[in-house]
XYZ file of C-alpha atoms in Angstrom:
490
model
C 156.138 32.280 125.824
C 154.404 30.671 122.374
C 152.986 26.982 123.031
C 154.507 24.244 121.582
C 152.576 21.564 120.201
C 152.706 17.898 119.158
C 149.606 18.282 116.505
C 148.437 20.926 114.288
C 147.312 23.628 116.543
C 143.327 24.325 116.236
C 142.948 28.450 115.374
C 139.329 29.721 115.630
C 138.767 33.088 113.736
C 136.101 35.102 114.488
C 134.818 36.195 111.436
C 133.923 35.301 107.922
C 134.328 38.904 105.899
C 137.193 39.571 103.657
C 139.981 39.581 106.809
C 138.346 35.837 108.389
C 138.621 34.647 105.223
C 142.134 35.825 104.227
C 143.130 34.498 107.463
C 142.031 30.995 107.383
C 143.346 30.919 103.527
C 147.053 31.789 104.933
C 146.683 30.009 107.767
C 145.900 26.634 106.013
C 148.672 27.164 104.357
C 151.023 26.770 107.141
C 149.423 23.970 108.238
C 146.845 25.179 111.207
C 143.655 23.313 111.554
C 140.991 26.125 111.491
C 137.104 26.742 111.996
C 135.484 30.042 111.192
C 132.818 31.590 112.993
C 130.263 34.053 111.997
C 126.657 35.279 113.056
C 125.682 35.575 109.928
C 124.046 32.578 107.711
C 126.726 33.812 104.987
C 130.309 34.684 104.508
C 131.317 37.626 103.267
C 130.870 40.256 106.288
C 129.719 43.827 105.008
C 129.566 42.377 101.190
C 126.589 39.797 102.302
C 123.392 41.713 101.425
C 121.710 39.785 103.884
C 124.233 40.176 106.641
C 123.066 41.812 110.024
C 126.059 44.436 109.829
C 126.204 45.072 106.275
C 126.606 48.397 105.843
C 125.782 48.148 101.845
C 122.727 49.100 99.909
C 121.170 48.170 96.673
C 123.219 49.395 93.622
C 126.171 50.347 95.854
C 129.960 49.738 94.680
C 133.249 49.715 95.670
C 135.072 52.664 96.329
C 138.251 51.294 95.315
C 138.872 49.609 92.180
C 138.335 46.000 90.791
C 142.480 45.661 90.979
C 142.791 46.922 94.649
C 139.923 45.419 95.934
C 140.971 41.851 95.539
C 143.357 39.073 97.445
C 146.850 38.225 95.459
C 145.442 34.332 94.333
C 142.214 35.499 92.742
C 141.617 38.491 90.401
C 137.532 39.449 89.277
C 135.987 38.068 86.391
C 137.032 39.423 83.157
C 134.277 42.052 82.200
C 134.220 43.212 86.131
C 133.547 47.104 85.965
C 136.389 49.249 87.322
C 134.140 49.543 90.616
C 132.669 46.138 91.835
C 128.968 46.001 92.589
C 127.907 44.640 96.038
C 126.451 41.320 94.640
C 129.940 40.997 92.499
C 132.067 41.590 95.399
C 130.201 39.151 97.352
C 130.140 36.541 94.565
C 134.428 37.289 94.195
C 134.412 36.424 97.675
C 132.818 32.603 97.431
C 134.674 32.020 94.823
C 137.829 32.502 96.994
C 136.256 30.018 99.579
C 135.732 27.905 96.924
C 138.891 27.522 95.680
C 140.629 27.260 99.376
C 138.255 25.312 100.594
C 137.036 26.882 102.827
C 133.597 26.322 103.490
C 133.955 22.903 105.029
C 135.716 24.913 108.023
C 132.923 27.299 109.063
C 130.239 27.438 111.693
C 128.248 29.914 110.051
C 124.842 31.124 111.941
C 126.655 30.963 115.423
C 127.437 34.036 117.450
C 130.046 34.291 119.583
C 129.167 35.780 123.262
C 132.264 35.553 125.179
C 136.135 34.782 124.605
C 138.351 34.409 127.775
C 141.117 32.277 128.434
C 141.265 28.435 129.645
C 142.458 27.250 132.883
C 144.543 24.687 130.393
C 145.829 26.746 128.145
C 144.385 28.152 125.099
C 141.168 30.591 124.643
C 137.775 29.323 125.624
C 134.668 30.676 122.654
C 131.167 30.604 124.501
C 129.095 30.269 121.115
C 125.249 30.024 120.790
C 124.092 28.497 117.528
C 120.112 27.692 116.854
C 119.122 28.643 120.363
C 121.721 26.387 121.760
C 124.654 27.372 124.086
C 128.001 25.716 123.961
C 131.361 26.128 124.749
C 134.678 25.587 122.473
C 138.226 25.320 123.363
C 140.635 26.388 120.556
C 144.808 26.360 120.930
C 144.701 30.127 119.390
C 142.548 32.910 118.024
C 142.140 35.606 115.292
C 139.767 38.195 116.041
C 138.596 39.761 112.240
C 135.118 40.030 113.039
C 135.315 43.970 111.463
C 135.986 47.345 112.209
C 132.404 48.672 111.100
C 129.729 47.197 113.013
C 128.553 49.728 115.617
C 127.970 53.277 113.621
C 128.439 56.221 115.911
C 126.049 59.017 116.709
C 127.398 61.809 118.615
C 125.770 63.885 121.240
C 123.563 66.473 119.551
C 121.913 68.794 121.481
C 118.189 68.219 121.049
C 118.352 65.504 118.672
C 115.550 63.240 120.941
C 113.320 65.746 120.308
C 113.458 65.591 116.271
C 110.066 64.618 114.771
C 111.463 64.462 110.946
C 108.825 61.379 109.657
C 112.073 59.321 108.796
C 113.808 59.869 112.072
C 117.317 59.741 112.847
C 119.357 57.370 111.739
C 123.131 56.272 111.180
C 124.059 55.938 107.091
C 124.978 51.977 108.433
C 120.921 51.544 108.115
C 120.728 52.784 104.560
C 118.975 50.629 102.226
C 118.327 53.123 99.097
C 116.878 56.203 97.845
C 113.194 55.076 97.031
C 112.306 55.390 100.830
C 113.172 59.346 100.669
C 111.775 60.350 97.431
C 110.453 63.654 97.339
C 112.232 64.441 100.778
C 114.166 67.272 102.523
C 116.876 64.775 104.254
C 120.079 66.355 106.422
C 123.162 64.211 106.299
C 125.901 64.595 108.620
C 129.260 63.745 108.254
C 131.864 63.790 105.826
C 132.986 60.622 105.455
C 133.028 58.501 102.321
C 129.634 56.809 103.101
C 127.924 59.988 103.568
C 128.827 62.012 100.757
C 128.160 58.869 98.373
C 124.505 58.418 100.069
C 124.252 62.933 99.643
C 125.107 62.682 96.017
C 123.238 59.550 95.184
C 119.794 60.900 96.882
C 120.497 64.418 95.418
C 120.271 62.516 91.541
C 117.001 61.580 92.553
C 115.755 64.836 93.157
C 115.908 64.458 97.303
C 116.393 68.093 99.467
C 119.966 67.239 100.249
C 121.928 69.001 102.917
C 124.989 67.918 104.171
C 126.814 69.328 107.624
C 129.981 68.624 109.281
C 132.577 69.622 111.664
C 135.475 69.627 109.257
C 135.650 69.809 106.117
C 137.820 67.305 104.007
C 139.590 67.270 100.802
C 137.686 65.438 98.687
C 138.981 63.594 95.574
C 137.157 61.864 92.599
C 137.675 58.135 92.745
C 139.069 58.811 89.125
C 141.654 61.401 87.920
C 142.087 61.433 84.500
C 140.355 57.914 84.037
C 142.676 56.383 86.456
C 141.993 55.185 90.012
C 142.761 57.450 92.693
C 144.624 54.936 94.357
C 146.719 53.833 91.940
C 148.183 57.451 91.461
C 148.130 58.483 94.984
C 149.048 55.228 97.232
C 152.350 54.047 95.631
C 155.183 53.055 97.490
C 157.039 55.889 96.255
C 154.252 58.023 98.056
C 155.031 56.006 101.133
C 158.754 56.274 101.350
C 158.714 59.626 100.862
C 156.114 60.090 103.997
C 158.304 58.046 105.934
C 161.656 60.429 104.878
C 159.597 64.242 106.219
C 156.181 63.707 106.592
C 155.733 67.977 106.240
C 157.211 67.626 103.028
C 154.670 64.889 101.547
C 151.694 66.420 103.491
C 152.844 69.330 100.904
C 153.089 67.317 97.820
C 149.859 65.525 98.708
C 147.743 68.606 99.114
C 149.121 69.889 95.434
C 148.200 66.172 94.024
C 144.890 66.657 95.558
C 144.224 70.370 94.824
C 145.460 69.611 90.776
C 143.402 66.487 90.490
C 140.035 68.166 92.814
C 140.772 71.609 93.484
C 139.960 73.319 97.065
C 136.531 72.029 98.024
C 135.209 75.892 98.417
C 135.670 76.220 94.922
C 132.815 74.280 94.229
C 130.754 76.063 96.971
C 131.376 73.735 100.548
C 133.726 75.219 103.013
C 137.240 76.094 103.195
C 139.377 72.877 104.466
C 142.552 73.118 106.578
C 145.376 74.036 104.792
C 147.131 71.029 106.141
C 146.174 67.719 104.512
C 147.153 65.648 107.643
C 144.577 67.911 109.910
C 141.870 68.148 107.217
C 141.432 64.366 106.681
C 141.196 62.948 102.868
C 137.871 61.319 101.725
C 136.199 60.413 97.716
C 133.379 61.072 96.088
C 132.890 61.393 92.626
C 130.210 62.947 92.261
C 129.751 65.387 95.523
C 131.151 68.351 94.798
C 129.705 68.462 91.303
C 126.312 68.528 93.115
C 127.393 71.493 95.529
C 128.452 73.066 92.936
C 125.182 73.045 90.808
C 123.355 73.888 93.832
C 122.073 70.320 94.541
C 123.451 69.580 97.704
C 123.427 72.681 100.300
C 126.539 72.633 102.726
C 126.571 73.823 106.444
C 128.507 73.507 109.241
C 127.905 71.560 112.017
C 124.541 71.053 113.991
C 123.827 73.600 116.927
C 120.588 72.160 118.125
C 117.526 70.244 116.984
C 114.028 70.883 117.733
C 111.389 69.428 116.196
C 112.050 69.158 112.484
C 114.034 72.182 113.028
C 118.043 72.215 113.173
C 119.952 75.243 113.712
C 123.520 74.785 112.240
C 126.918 76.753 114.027
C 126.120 79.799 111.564
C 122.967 80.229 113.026
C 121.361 79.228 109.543
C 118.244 76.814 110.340
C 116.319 74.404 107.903
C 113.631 72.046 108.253
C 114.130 67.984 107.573
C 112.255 64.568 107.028
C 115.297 62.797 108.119
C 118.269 62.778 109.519
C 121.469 60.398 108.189
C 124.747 60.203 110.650
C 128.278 59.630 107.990
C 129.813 59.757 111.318
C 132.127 56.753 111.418
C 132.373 53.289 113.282
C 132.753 52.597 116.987
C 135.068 49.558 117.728
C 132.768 47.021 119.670
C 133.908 43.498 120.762
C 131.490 43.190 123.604
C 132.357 39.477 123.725
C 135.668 39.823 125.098
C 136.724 39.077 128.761
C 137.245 42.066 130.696
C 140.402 41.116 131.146
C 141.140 41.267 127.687
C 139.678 44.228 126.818
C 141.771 46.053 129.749
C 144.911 44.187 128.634
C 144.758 45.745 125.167
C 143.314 48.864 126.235
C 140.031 48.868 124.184
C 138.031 51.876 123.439
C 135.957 52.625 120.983
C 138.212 54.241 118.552
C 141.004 51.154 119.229
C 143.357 49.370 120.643
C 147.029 49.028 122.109
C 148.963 46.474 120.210
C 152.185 45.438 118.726
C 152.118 45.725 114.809
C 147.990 46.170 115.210
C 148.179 42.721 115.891
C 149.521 40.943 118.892
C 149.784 41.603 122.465
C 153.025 40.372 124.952
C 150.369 39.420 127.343
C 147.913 37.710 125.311
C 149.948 34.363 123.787
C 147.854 32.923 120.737
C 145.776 35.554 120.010
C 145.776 37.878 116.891
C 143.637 40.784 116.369
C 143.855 41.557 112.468
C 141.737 44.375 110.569
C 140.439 46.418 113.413
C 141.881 49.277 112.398
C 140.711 52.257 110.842
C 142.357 52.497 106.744
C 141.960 55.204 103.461
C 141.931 53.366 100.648
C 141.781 49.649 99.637
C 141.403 47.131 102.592
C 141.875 43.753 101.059
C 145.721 44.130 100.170
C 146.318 45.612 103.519
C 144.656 42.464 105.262
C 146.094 40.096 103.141
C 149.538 40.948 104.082
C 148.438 41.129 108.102
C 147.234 37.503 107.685
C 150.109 36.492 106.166
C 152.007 38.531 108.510
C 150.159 36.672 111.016
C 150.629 33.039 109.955
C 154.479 33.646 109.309
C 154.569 34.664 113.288
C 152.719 31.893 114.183
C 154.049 28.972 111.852
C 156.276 26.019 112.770
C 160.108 27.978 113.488
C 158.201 31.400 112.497
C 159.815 34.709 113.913
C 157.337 35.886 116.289
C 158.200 39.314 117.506
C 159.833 39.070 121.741
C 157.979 40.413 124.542
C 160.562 42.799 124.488
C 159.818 43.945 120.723
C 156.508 43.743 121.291
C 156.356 46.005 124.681
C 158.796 48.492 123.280
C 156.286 48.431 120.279
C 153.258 49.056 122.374
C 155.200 51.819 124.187
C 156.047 53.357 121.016
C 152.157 53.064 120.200
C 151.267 54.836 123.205
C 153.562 58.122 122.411
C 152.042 58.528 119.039
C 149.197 61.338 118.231
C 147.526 62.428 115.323
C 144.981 61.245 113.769
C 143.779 57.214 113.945
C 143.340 56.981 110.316
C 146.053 55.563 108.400
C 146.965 55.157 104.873
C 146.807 52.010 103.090
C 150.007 52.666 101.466
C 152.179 53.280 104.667
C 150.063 49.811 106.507
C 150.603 48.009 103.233
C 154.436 48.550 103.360
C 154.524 47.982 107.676
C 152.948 44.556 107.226
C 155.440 43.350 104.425
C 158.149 44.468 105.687
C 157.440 42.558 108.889
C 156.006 39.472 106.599
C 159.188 39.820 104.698
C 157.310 40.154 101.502
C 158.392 43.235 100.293
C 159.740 43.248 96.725
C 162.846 45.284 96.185
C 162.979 47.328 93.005
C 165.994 47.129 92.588
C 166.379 43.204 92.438
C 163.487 43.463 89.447
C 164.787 46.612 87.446
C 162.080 45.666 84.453
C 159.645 46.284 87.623
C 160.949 49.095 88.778
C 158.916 52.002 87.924
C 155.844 49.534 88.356
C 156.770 49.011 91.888
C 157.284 52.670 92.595
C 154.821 54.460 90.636
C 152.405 52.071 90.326
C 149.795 50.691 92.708
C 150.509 48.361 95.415
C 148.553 45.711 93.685
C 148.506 42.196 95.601
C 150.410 40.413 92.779
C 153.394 42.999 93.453
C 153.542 41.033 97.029
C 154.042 37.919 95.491
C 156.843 38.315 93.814
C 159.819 36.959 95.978
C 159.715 34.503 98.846
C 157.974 30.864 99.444
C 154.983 32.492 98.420
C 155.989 33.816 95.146
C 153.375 33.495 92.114
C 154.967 32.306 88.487
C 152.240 35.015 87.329
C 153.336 38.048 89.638
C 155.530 39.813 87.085
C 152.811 39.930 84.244
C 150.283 41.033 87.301
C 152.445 43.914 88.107
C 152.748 45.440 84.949
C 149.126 44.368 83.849
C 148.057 46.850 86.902
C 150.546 49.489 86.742
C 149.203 49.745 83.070
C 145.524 49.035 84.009
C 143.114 52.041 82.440
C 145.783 54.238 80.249
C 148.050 54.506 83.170
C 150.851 52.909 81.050
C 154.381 52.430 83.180
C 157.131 51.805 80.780
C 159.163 49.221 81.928
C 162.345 51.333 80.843
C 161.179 55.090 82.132
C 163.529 55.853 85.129
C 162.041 55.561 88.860
């Protein structure tokens, strides 16, 4: 049963990356008093250079572009490149504490070692800041402190034994290509990160090979000048997923195969001919290097020995280093057990209701810790605001019934744990009641359909509406020649 409460209830979030800071914008706005707490000495999670779980390096960029990698109240600079630089992105993002305010609500540099719940009510934070240990009691919590902290290494067999002068290491610890120059350097993995850090070390003349287990369509963040995203995650895309999922696995494999072609036509291996099984990733610039023999593909590692590896075809090679593209592991050490059993943590995830709430956890939100292709930052600006509709004064939080029958329904599903931004962007408005319906803004229509789910389109109906929103819409629908004509049918 939801507290009730005679002042402004006090909401810690954990975190001050993109999904803290989204959080405490939308919660302000329904009137919650709010502190933010990070480890770091600076907001801005894995776009702080200087942040102990950045995952960035020097010269990296988005993968997503400058219109879906931004919050509805704040577009980039004018001038921004279609892919924002590290140093922009984190710049973008103290400008949005700036104008929210937001800065005069953080404990940055303190480190939160343990959340469990108080004997009167509410969630206790142990937090040490500057050496010094204290204890904090807040009415309710978001937890946003990230999904990519911890970077996974799986068992290898052998790999203790490699003597490669640069070791082993996950592509998390990255930090450039100077340190590998004139190296032979094995990357494993096939995730964005990896094949981004393979093709940027193979234009510097590195050895690169790459290895994995499967092998994953791969698409060029542009397709015919136009953002990948903006063709391929439309809501159109989503509602026909949600209709027969066989029959847009179909449609997305022949998007993908006329935009990329079939990654062994470039010289990596055959992928699954279903999409779903295969996986999606973007690079690009990766298969242009297999291709011209710059990058050497091979399947997964048998065994190490040495600066030997011997991959599943028996082939063998000799490296300096080792790179693991091998994804995150979900770590919130801090929790109580007790609420770590409660949601059922592991370290791919967790058991919740709308990836956010549990029945048995009353005032506290988990948003972000999920595992997304394609742009983040719409996708958690819509859970926050998801989030602070539950929670605000006469809001409709979900029932313990709705929420176990949710969590039940969680628990039948398989497949894989990646989801697409598209079909979470869509979920979370639909329960934030946010959703704009095309056919209440025919001039829109095609936009909405067609065209990317940019933030602005979110802000188009509601209490939360933006005078701006239509020009937005059609602005990015139209963004780099990808003109939709406000008459052309849906």
């Amino acid at each position: 049963m939801t507290q009730t409460f005679d002042t402004p209830p006090r909401v810690a979030i954990v975190g001050a990356g993109p999904a803290g800071l989204v959080a405490a914008r939308w919660l302000r706005a329904q009137g919650f008093e709010i502190t933010l707490y990070d480890a770091a000495e600076d907001i801005g999670g894995q776009w702080n250079p200087a942040g102990v779980h950045s995952a960035t390096w020097p010269g990296m960029v988005t993968n997503t572009s400058r219109v879906m990698t931004a919050f509805s109240d704040l577009d980039h600079r004018p001038g921004t490149a279609t892919y924002v630089r590290r140093e922009d992105m984190h710049a973008y993002l103290d400008r949005y504490c700036t104008r929210f305010q937001l800065r005069q609500h953080m404990r940055l540099g303190t480190r939160v070692e343990h959340l469990a719940r108080a004997d009167r009510g509410g969630w206790e934070l142990s937090l040490r800041h500057d050496g010094q240990s204290r204890i904090e009691h807040h009415d309710r919590v978001v937890i946003a402190s990230g999904r990519h902290q911890l970077g996974s290494i799986p068992r290898v067999a052998g790999l203790g034994t490699f003597a490669g002068k640069f070791g082993v290491a996950h592509t998390s610890q990255f930090s450039g290509a100077a340190l590998y120059r004139d190296a032979s350097v094995l990357i494993a993995g096939c995730s964005i990160s990896a094949l981004e850090i393979a093709t940027l070390l193979a234009q510097t003349g590195v050895q690169v090979t790459i290895c994995y287990r499967r092998q994953r369509y791969v698409l060029p963040k542009l397709i015919a000048g136009v953002p990948t995203e903006h063709a391929l995650f439309t809501r159109a895309a989503a509602l026909a997923a949600a209709k027969s999922p066989a029959a847009a696995a179909s449609a997305l494999r022949a998007q993908v195969i006329q935009a990329a072609g079939r990654p062994e036509q470039y010289g990596a291996l055959p992928a699954d001919p279903d999409i779903f099984a295969a996986g999606l990733t973007q690079c690009q610039g990766f298969l242009p290097a297999v291709a011209e023999g710059r990058i050497a593909v091979r399947p997964w590692i048998a065994q190490a020995q040495g600066r030997a590896v011997t991959f599943a075809d028996g082939s063998t090679g000799e490296f300096d280093g080792i790179l693991f593209g091998t994804g995150y592991e979900l770590s919130l050490p801090w929790l109580a057990p007790e609420i770590a059993e409660t949601v059922e943590l592991t370290a791919q995830g967790m058991t919740l209701f709308a990836d956010s709430f549990h029945p048995d956890l009353d005032g506290l939100a988990f948003l972000g810790l999920y595992d997304l292709v394609g742009p983040y930052l719409p996708v958690l600006e819509l859970q926050a605001r998801y989030i602070a509709g539950c929670w605000k004064h006469g809001g409709a939080q979900p029932t313990r019934a709705e929420m176990q029958a949710g969590i039940a329904a969680a628990r039948r599903m398989s497949g894989p744990l990646t989801r697409p931004m598209h079909v979470m962007a869509l979920e979370f408005a639909r329960r934030a009641g946010v959703e704009p319906d095309p056919a209440r803004h025919p001039d829109l229509a095609h936009a909405l359909l067609s065209g990317p789910l940019s933030p602005a389109s979110f802000r188009l109906e509601g209490p939360d509406s933006l005078p701006d929103a239509r020009e937005r819409v059609l602005a990015a629908a139209s963004a780099f020649g990808a003109v939709c004509d406000p008459e052309a049918p849906a």
